[in-house]
Coordinates of C-alpha atoms and ligand atoms in Angstrom, one line a residue:
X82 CA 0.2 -7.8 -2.5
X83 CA -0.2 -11.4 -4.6
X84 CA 3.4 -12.3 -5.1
X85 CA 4.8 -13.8 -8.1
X86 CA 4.9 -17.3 -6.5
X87 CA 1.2 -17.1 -7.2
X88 CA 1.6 -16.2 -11.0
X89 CA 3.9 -19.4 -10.9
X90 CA 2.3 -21.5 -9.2
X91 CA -1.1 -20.8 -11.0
X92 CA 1.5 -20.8 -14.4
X93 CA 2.2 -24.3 -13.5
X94 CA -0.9 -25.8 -13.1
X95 CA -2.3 -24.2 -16.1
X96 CA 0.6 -26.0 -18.1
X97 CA -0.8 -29.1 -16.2
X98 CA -4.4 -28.5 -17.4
X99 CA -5.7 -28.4 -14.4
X100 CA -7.1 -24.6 -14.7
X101 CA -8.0 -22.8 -11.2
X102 CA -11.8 -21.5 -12.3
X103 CA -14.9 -21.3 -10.3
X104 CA -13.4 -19.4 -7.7
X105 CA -14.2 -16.2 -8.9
X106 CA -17.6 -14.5 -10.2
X107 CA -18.4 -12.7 -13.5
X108 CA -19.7 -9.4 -12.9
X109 CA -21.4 -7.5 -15.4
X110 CA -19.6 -3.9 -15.8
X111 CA -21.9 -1.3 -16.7
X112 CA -20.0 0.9 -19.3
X113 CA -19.3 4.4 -18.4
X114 CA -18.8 7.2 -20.5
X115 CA -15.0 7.3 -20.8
X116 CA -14.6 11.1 -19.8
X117 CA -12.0 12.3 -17.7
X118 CA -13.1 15.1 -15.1
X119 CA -10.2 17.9 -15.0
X120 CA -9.1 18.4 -11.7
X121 CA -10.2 21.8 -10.0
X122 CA -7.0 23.2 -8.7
X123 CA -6.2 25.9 -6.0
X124 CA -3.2 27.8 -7.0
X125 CA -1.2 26.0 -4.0
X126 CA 1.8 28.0 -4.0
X127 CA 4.8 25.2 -3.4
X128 CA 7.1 26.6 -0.8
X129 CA 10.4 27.6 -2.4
X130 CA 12.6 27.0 1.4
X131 CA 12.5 25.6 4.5
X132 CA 11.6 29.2 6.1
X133 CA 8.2 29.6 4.1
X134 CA 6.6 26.6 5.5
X135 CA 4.0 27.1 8.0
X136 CA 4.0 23.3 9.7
X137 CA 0.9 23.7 11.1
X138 CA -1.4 24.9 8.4
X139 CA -3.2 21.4 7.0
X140 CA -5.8 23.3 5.5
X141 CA -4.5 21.8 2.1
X142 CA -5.0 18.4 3.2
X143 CA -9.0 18.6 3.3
X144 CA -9.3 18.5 -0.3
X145 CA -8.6 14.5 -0.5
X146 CA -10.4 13.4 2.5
X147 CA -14.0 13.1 2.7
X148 CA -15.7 15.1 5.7
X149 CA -15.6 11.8 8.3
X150 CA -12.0 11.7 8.1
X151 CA -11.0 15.6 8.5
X152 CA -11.1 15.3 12.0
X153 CA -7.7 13.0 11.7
X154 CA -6.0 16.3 10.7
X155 CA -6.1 17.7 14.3
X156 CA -5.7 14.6 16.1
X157 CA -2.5 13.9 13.7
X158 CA -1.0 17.1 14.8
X159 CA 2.2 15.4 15.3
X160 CA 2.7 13.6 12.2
X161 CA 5.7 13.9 10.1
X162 CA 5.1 16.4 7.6
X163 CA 6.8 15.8 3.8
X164 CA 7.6 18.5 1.5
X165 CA 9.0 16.6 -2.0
X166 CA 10.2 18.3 -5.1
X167 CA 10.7 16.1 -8.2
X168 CA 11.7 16.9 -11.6
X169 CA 11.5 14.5 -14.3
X170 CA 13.1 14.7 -17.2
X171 CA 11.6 14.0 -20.6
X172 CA 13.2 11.0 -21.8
X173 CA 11.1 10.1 -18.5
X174 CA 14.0 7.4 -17.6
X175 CA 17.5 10.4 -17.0
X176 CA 17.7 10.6 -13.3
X177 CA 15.5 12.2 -11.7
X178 CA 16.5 14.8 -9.4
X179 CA 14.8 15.5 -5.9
X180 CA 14.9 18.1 -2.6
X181 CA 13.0 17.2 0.2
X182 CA 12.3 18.8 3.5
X183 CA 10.3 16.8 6.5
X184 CA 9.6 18.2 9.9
X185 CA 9.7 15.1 12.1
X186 CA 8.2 15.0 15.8
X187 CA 9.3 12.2 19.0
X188 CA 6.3 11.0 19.7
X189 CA 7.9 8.3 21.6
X190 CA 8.1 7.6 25.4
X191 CA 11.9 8.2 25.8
X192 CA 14.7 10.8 23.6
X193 CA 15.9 9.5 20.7
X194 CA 19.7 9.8 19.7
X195 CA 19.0 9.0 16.2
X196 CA 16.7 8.5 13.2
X197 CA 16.5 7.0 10.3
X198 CA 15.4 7.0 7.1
X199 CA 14.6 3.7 4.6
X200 CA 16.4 4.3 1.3
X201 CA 14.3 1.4 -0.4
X202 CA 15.5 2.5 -4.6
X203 CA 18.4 1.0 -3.3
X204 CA 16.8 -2.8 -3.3
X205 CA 14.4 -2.3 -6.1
X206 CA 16.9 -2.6 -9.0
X207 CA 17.5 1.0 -8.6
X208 CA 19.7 3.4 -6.5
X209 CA 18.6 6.6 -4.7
X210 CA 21.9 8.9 -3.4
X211 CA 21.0 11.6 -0.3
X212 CA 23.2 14.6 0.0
X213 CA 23.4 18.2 1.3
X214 CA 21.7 16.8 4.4
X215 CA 20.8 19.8 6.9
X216 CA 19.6 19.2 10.4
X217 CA 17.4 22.4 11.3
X218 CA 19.7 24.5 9.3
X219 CA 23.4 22.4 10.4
X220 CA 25.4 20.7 7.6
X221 CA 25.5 16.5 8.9
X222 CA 26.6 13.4 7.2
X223 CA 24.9 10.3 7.5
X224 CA 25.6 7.1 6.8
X225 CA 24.0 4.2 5.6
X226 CA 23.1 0.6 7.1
X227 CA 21.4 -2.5 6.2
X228 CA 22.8 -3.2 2.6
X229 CA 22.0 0.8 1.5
X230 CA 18.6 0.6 2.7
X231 CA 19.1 2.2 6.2
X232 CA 20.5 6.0 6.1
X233 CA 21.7 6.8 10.3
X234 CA 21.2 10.0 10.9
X235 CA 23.0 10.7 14.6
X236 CA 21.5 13.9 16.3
X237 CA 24.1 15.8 18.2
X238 CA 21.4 16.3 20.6
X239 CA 18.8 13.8 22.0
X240 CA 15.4 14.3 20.6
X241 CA 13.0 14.7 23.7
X242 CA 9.6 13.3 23.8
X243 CA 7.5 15.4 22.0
X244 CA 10.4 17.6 20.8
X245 CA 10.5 18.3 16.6
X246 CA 13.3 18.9 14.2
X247 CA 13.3 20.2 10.5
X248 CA 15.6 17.8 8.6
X249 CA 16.2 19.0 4.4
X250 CA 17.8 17.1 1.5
X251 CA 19.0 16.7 -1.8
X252 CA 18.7 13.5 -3.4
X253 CA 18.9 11.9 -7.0
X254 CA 17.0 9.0 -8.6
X255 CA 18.3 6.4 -11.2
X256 CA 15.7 4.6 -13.0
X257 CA 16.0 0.7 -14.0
X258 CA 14.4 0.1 -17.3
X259 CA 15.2 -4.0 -16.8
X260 CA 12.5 -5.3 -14.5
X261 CA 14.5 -6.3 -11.1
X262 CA 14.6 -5.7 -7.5
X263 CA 11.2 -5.9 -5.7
X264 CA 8.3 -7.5 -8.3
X265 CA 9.3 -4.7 -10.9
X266 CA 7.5 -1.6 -9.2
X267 CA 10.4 0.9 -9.4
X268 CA 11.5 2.1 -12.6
X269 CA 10.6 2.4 -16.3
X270 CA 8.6 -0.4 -18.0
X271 CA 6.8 -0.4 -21.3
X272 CA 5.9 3.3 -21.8
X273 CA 4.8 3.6 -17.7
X274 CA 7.3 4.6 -14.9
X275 CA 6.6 3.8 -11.4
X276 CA 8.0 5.4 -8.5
X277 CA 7.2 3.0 -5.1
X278 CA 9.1 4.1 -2.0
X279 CA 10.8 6.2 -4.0
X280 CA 12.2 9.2 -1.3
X281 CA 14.0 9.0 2.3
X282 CA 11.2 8.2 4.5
X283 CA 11.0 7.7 8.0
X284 CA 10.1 4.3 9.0
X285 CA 8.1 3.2 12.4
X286 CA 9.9 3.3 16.1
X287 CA 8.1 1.0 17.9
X288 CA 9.1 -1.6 20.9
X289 CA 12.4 -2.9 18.7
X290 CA 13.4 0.6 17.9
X291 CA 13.8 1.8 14.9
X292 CA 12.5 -0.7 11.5
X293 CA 16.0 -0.7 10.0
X294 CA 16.6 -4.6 9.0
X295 CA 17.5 -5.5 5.6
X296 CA 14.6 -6.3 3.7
X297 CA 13.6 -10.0 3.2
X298 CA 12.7 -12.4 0.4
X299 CA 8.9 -12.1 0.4
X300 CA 6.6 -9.4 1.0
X301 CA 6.1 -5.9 0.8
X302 CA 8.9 -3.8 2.5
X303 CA 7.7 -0.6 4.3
X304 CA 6.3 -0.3 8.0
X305 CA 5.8 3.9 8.9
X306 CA 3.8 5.8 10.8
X307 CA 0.8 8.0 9.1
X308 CA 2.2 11.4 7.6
X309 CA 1.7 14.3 5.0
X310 CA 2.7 15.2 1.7
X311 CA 2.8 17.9 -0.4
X312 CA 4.5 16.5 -3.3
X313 CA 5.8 19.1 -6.8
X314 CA 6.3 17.7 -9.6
X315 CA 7.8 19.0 -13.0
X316 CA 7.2 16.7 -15.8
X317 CA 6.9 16.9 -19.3
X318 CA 3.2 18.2 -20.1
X319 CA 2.1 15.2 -21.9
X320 CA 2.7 12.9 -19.3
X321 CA -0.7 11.8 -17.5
X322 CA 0.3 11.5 -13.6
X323 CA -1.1 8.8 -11.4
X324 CA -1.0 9.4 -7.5
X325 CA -1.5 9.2 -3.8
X326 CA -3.6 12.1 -2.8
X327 CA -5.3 14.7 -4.6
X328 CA -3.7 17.6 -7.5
X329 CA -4.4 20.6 -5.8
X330 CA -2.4 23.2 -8.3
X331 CA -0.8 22.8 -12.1
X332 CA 0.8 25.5 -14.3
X333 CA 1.6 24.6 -17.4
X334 CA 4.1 26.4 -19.2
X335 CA 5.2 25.4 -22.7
X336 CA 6.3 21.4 -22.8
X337 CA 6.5 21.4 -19.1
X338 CA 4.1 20.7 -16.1
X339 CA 4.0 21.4 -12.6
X340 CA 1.8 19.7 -10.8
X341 CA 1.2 19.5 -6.8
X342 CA -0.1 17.0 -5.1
X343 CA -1.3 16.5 -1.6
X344 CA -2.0 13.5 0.7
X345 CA -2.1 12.4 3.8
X346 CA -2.8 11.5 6.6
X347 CA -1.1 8.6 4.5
X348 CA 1.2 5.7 4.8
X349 CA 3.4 6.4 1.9
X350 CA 3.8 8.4 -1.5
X351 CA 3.4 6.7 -4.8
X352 CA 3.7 8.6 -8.1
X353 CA 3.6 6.9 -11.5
X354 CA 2.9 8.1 -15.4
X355 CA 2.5 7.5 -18.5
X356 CA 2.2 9.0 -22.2
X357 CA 0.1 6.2 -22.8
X358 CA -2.5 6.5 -20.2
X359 CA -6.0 7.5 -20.7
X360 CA -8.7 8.0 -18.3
X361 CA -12.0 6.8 -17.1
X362 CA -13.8 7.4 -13.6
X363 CA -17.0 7.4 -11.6
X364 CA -18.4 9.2 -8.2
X365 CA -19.0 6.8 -5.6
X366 CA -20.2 9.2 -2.3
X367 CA -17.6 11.4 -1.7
X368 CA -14.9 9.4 -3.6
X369 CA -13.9 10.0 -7.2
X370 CA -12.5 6.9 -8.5
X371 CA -10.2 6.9 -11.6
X372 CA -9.2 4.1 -13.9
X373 CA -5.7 4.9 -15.7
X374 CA -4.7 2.5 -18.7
X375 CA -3.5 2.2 -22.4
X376 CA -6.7 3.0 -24.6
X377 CA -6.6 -0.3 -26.2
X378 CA -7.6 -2.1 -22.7
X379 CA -10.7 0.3 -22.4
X380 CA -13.2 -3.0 -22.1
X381 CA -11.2 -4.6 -18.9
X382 CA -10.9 -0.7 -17.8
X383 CA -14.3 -0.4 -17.5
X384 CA -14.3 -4.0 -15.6
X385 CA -11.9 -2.1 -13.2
X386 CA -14.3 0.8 -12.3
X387 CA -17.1 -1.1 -11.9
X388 CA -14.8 -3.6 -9.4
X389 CA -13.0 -0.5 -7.5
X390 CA -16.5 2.1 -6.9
X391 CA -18.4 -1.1 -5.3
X392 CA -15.4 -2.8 -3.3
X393 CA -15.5 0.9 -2.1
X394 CA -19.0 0.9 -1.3
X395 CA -19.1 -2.2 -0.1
X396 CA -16.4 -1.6 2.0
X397 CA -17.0 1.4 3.4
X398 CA -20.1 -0.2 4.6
X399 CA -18.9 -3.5 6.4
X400 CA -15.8 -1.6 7.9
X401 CA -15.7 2.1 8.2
X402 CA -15.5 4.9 5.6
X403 CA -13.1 5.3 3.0
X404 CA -11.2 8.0 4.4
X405 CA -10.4 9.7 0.9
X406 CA -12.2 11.9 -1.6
X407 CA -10.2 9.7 -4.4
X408 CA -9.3 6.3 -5.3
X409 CA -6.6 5.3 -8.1
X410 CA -6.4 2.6 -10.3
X411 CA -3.6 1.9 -12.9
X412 CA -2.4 -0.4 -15.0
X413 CA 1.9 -1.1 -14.8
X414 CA 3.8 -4.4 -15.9
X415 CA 5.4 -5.6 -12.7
X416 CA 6.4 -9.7 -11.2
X417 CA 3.2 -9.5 -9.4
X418 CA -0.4 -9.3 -9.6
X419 CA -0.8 -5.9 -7.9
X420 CA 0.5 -3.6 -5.0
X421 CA -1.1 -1.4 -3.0
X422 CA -0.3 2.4 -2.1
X423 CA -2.6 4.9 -0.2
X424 CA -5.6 5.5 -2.4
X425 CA -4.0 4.2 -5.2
X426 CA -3.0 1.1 -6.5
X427 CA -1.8 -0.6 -9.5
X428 CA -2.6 -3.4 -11.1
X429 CA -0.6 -5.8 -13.6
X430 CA -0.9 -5.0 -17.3
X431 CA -2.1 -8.3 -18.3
X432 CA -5.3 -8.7 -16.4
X433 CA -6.5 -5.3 -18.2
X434 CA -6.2 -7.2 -21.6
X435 CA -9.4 -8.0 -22.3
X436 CA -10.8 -11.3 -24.1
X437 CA -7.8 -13.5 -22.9
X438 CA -7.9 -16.2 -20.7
X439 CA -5.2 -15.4 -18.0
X440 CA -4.0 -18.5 -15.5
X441 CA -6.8 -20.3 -16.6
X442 CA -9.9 -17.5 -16.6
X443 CA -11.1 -14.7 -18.4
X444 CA -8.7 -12.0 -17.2
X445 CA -11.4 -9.7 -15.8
X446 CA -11.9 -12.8 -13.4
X447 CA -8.3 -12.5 -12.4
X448 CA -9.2 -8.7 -12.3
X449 CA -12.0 -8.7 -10.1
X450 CA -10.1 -10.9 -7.0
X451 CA -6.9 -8.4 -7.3
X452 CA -8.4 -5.3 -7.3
X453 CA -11.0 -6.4 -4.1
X454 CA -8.0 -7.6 -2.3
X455 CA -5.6 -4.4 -3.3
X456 CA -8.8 -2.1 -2.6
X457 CA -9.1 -3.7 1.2
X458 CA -5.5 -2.8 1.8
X459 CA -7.4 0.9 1.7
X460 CA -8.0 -0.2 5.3
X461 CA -5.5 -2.4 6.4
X462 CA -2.2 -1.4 5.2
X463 CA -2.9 2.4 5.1
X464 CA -5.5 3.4 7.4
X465 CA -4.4 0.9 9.7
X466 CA -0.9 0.0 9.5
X467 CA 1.3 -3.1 10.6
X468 CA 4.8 -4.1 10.6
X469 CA 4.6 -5.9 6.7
X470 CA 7.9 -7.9 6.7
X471 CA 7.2 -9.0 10.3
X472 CA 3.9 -9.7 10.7
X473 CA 2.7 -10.1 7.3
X474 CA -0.2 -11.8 8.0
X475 CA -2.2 -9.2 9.9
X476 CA -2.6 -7.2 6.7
X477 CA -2.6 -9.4 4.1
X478 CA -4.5 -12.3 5.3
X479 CA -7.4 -10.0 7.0
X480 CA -7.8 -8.3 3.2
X481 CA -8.1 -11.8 1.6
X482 CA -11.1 -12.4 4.2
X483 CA -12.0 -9.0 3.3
X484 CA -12.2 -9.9 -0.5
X485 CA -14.5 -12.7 0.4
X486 CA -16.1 -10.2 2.5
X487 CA -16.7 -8.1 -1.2
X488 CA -18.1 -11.5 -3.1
X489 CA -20.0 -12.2 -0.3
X490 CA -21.7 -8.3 -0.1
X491 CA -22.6 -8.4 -3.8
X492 CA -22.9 -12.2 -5.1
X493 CA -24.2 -13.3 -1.9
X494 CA -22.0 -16.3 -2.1
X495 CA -18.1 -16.3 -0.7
X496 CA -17.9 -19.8 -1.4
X497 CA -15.7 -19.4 -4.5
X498 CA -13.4 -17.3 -3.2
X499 CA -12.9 -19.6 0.2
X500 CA -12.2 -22.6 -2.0
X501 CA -9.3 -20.5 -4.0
X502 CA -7.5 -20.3 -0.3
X503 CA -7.7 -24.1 0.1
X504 CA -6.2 -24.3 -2.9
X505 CA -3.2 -22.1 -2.3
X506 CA -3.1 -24.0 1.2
X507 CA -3.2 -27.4 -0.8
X508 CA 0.4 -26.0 -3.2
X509 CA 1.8 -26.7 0.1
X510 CA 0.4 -29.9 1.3
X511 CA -1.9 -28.2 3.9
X512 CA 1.3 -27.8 5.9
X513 CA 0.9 -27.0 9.3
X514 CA 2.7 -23.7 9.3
X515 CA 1.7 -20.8 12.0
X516 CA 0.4 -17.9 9.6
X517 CA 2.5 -15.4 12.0
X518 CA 5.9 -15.8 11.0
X519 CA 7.7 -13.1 9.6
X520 CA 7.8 -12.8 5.7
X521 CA 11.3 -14.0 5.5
X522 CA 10.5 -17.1 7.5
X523 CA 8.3 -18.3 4.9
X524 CA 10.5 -20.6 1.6
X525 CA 9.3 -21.4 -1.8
X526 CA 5.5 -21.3 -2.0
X527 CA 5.1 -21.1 1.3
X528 CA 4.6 -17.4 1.7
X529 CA 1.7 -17.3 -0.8
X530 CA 0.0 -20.6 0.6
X531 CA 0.5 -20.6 4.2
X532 CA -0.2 -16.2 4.4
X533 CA -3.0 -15.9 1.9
X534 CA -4.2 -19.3 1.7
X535 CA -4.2 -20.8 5.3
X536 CA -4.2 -17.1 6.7
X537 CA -8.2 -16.7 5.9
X538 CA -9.1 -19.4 6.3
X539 CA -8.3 -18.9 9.8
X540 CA -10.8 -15.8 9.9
X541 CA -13.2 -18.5 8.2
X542 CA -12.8 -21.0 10.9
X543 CA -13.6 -18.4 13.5
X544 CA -16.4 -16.9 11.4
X545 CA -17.7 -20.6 11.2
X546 CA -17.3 -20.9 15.2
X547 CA -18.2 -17.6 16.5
X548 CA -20.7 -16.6 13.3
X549 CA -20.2 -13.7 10.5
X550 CA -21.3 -11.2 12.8
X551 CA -18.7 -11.8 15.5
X552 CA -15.6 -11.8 13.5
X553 CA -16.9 -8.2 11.1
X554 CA -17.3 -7.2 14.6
X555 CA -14.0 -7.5 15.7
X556 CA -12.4 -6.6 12.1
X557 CA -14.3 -2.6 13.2
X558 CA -13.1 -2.4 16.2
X559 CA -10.0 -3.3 14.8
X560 CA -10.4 -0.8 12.5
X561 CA -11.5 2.0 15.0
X562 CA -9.4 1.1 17.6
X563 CA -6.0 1.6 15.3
X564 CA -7.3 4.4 12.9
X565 CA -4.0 5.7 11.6
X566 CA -2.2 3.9 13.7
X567 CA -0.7 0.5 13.5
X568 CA -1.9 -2.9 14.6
X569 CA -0.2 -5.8 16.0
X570 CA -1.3 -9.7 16.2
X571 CA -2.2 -9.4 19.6
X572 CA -4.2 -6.2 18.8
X573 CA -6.1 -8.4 16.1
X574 CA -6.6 -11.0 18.9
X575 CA -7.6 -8.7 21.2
X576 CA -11.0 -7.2 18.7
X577 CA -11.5 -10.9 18.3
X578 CA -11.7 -12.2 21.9
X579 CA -13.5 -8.9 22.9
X580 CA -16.4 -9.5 20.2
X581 CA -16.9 -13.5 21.1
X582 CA -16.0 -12.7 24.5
X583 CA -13.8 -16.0 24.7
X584 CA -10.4 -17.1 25.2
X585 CA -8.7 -17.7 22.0
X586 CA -5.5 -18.7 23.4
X587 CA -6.2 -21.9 21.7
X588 CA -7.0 -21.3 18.3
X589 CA -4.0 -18.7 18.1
X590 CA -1.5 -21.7 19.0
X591 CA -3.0 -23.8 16.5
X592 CA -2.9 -21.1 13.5
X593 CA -0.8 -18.3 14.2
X594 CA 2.1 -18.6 16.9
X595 CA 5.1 -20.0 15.9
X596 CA 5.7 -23.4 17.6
X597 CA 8.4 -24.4 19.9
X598 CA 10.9 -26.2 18.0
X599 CA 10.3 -30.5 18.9
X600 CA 12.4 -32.7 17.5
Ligands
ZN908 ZN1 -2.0 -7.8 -0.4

């Protein structure tokens, strides 16, 4: 995710003059017809209780992932499995009332005496309230931790390793129409409401137990395992939906829809809509990707399509395949440039107004580096996770080296987009800061120039050292090796150090570690 410290920082030198171009390329957009395809549904009949789900059956799943990544279904057996009913009402911004039911397996090494869920509405300028909580079929009362974003649920029995248990839910959702909380992507802005991280959901156990801790000043909050959803929503008719995964039923019936999704295997849920939203989208292989924004920003929408189906491409081809059959684009106001969510991501309002010069370039400039960058969070964010307050880097500084990775594929020049991270390095005096400290760590500017600034250009100085080859090498194996998993720094330095066969002990001192203190 760019943060907002970049839209101020970049704010500030336009008002200086100083302008921040030639770092980025034009790219002509061929203009496609704007049609939208209607979805082919199945007549998925949502499960009305707990007692008519059959866990096993992932049949549904297939339909959003492209025939490489259906194999994921059976080695994912174990995945936590999300059923979430939503109904929204038509003023679009009355709480919105949820149920949900999630079967949840220990796939750890020793029993587990509790689990948790992240209640994140709770930081995002909204509030999320769980009750009727049932632990395979027993009334229990949780309670919650880290400033309301932690809800402890303590089993009465340990969970043994590979042990499962159905847990089911009621729980309400109020929705902030004053941008607040994180960047402004939960609640109702300008005609579009955005739902991020918007249920209970279970977050990743790993060697510190359970990722509880209150969420800290920069970066993107959530850190979970890979899981399904089957996701109902009733909504009013005329509202176009914008999700994760694929629509595989809708009924309409009078002023009301009721649409199911389903996705996964999958990091997270995202749901947005608007009145307002009209659609474009293009086949690229196996993926269908779709362009959601307000008809008057149909030029810069166009820009977006043509950005999205080649960073797929393109991407697909220097990493692995996109794992889904399609890929989501809309346009939301929000305190950043744009946030990714599995195979879909949205984008900031103004880069889709077209003819403007935005932080000192024509906004489809601006366009074109966020939408490469949120597109390579396809593969590291969701396909392969990481710890995001923690270890921020291992995502988001590998996509920035991806992006030039995307200019480089298709200008044949990444020289542009290298000199924008010595830039954002150069906001902070080219500090010597390790690009591996948790997001928290980071103050001011900092976070922006030290993760995405100095961050790639650490890849750089290895590509530089080791060649091109070597490091997209590494960034596969990467890739292969933590398919649906998550990855660590040490897992990145291990792909590296096994593709240049050296000893990087060196280089990770000098750019990631944090330093022993000296006075
Ligand atoms: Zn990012």
């Amino acid at each position: 995710m760019n943060k907002r410290l970049i839209l101020i920082i970049v704010a500030v030198l336009v008002a200086l003059g100083l302008g921040v171009g030639a770092w980025l390329y034009y790219g002509q957009a061929d203009t496609p017809a704007a049609t939208a395809e209607p979805v082919t549904y199945s007549g998925y009949d949502f499960p009305a209780s707990a007692k008519e789900i059959d866990w096993k059956d992932r049949e549904i799943f297939k339909a959003g992932l492209v025939d490489s990544a259906v194999g994921s279904l059976k080695d994912l057996s174990r995945a936590s499995t999300y059923y979430i009913s939503l109904e929204i009402a038509p003023d679009l911004v009355s709480p919105i009332k949820g149920h949900q039911i999630v079967r949840f397996f220990n796939t750890e090494k020793g029993a587990l005496t509790e689990i948790y869920f992240r209640l994140y509405p709770n930081f995002q300028g909204g509030k999320i309230e769980v009750s009727h909580m049932t632990l395979d079929g027993g009334a229990m009362i949780p309670s919650l931790e880290s400033a309301d974003t932690a809800l402890r649920v303590d089993l009465k029995d340990p969970l043994q390793p590979g042990e499962s248990l159905v847990m089911e839910m009621d729980f309400e959702l109020s929705i902030p129409t004053e941008m607040g909380g994180n960047y402004g992507l939960y609640g109702y802005f300008e005609d579009v409401l955005v739902l991020d991280t918007f249920y209970p959901m279970i977050p990743a156990f790993d060697e510190n137990g359970w990722n509880k801790q209150t969420p800290q000043n920069n970066g993107d909050l959530t850190y979970t395992d890979a899981s399904f959803y089957i996701v109902q929503v009733k909504a009013p008719a005329d509202l176009v939906l914008a999700s994760s995964g694929v629509a595989v039923d809708q009924q309409i019936k009078g002023s009301t829809q009721t649409t199911v999704f389903a996705s996964g295997p999958a990091r997270d849920f995202y749901l947005a809509g608007s009145r307002k939203f009209v659609e474009i989208n293009e086949q690229i292989g196996e993926t269908l990707v779709r362009v959601y924004t307000r008809p008057e920003y149909s030029v810069n929408q166009a820009y977006a399509l043509d950005y999205a189906t080649h960073a797929i491409e393109i991407l697909s081809r220097q990493v692995g395949e996109y794992p889904y059959t399609e890929f989501e684009i809309l346009s939301s106001p929000m305190r950043a440039l744009g946030i990714e969510y599995p195979g879909i991501t949205s984008i900031v309002v103004d880069e889709f107004v077209d003819g403007v010069e935005l932080y000192g370039m024509p906004s489809e400039q601006m366009l074109e580096s966020t939408l490469a960058h949120e597109t390579g969070h396809m593969w590291f964010y969701n396909t392969v996770g990481n710890d995001q307050q923690n270890q921020p880097w291992v995502d988001e500084a590998l996509v920035q080296y991806m992006t030039y990775i995307y200019y480089l594929d298709r200008y044949g020049d990444g020289d542009g987009y290298v000199e924008s991270w010595k830039y954002r390095w150069s906001r902070v005096e080219n500090a010597d800061i390790p690009i591996g400290l948790p997001a928290g760590e980071y103050h001011g500017a900092e976070y922006s120039g030290i993760v995405y600034g100095r961050g790639p250009l650490f890849f750089y100085d290895l590509e530089n050292k080791y060649g091109l080859d070597t490091v997209m090498s590494a960034v596969q194996s990467y890739y292969q090796d933590h398919l649906w998993g998550n990855g660590t720094t040490e897992d990145i330095r291990a792909a590296l150090e096994d593709a240049c066969d050296c000893d990087l002990s060196a280089e990770f001192e000098d750019w990631v570690y944090e330093k022993p203190y000296v006075e």
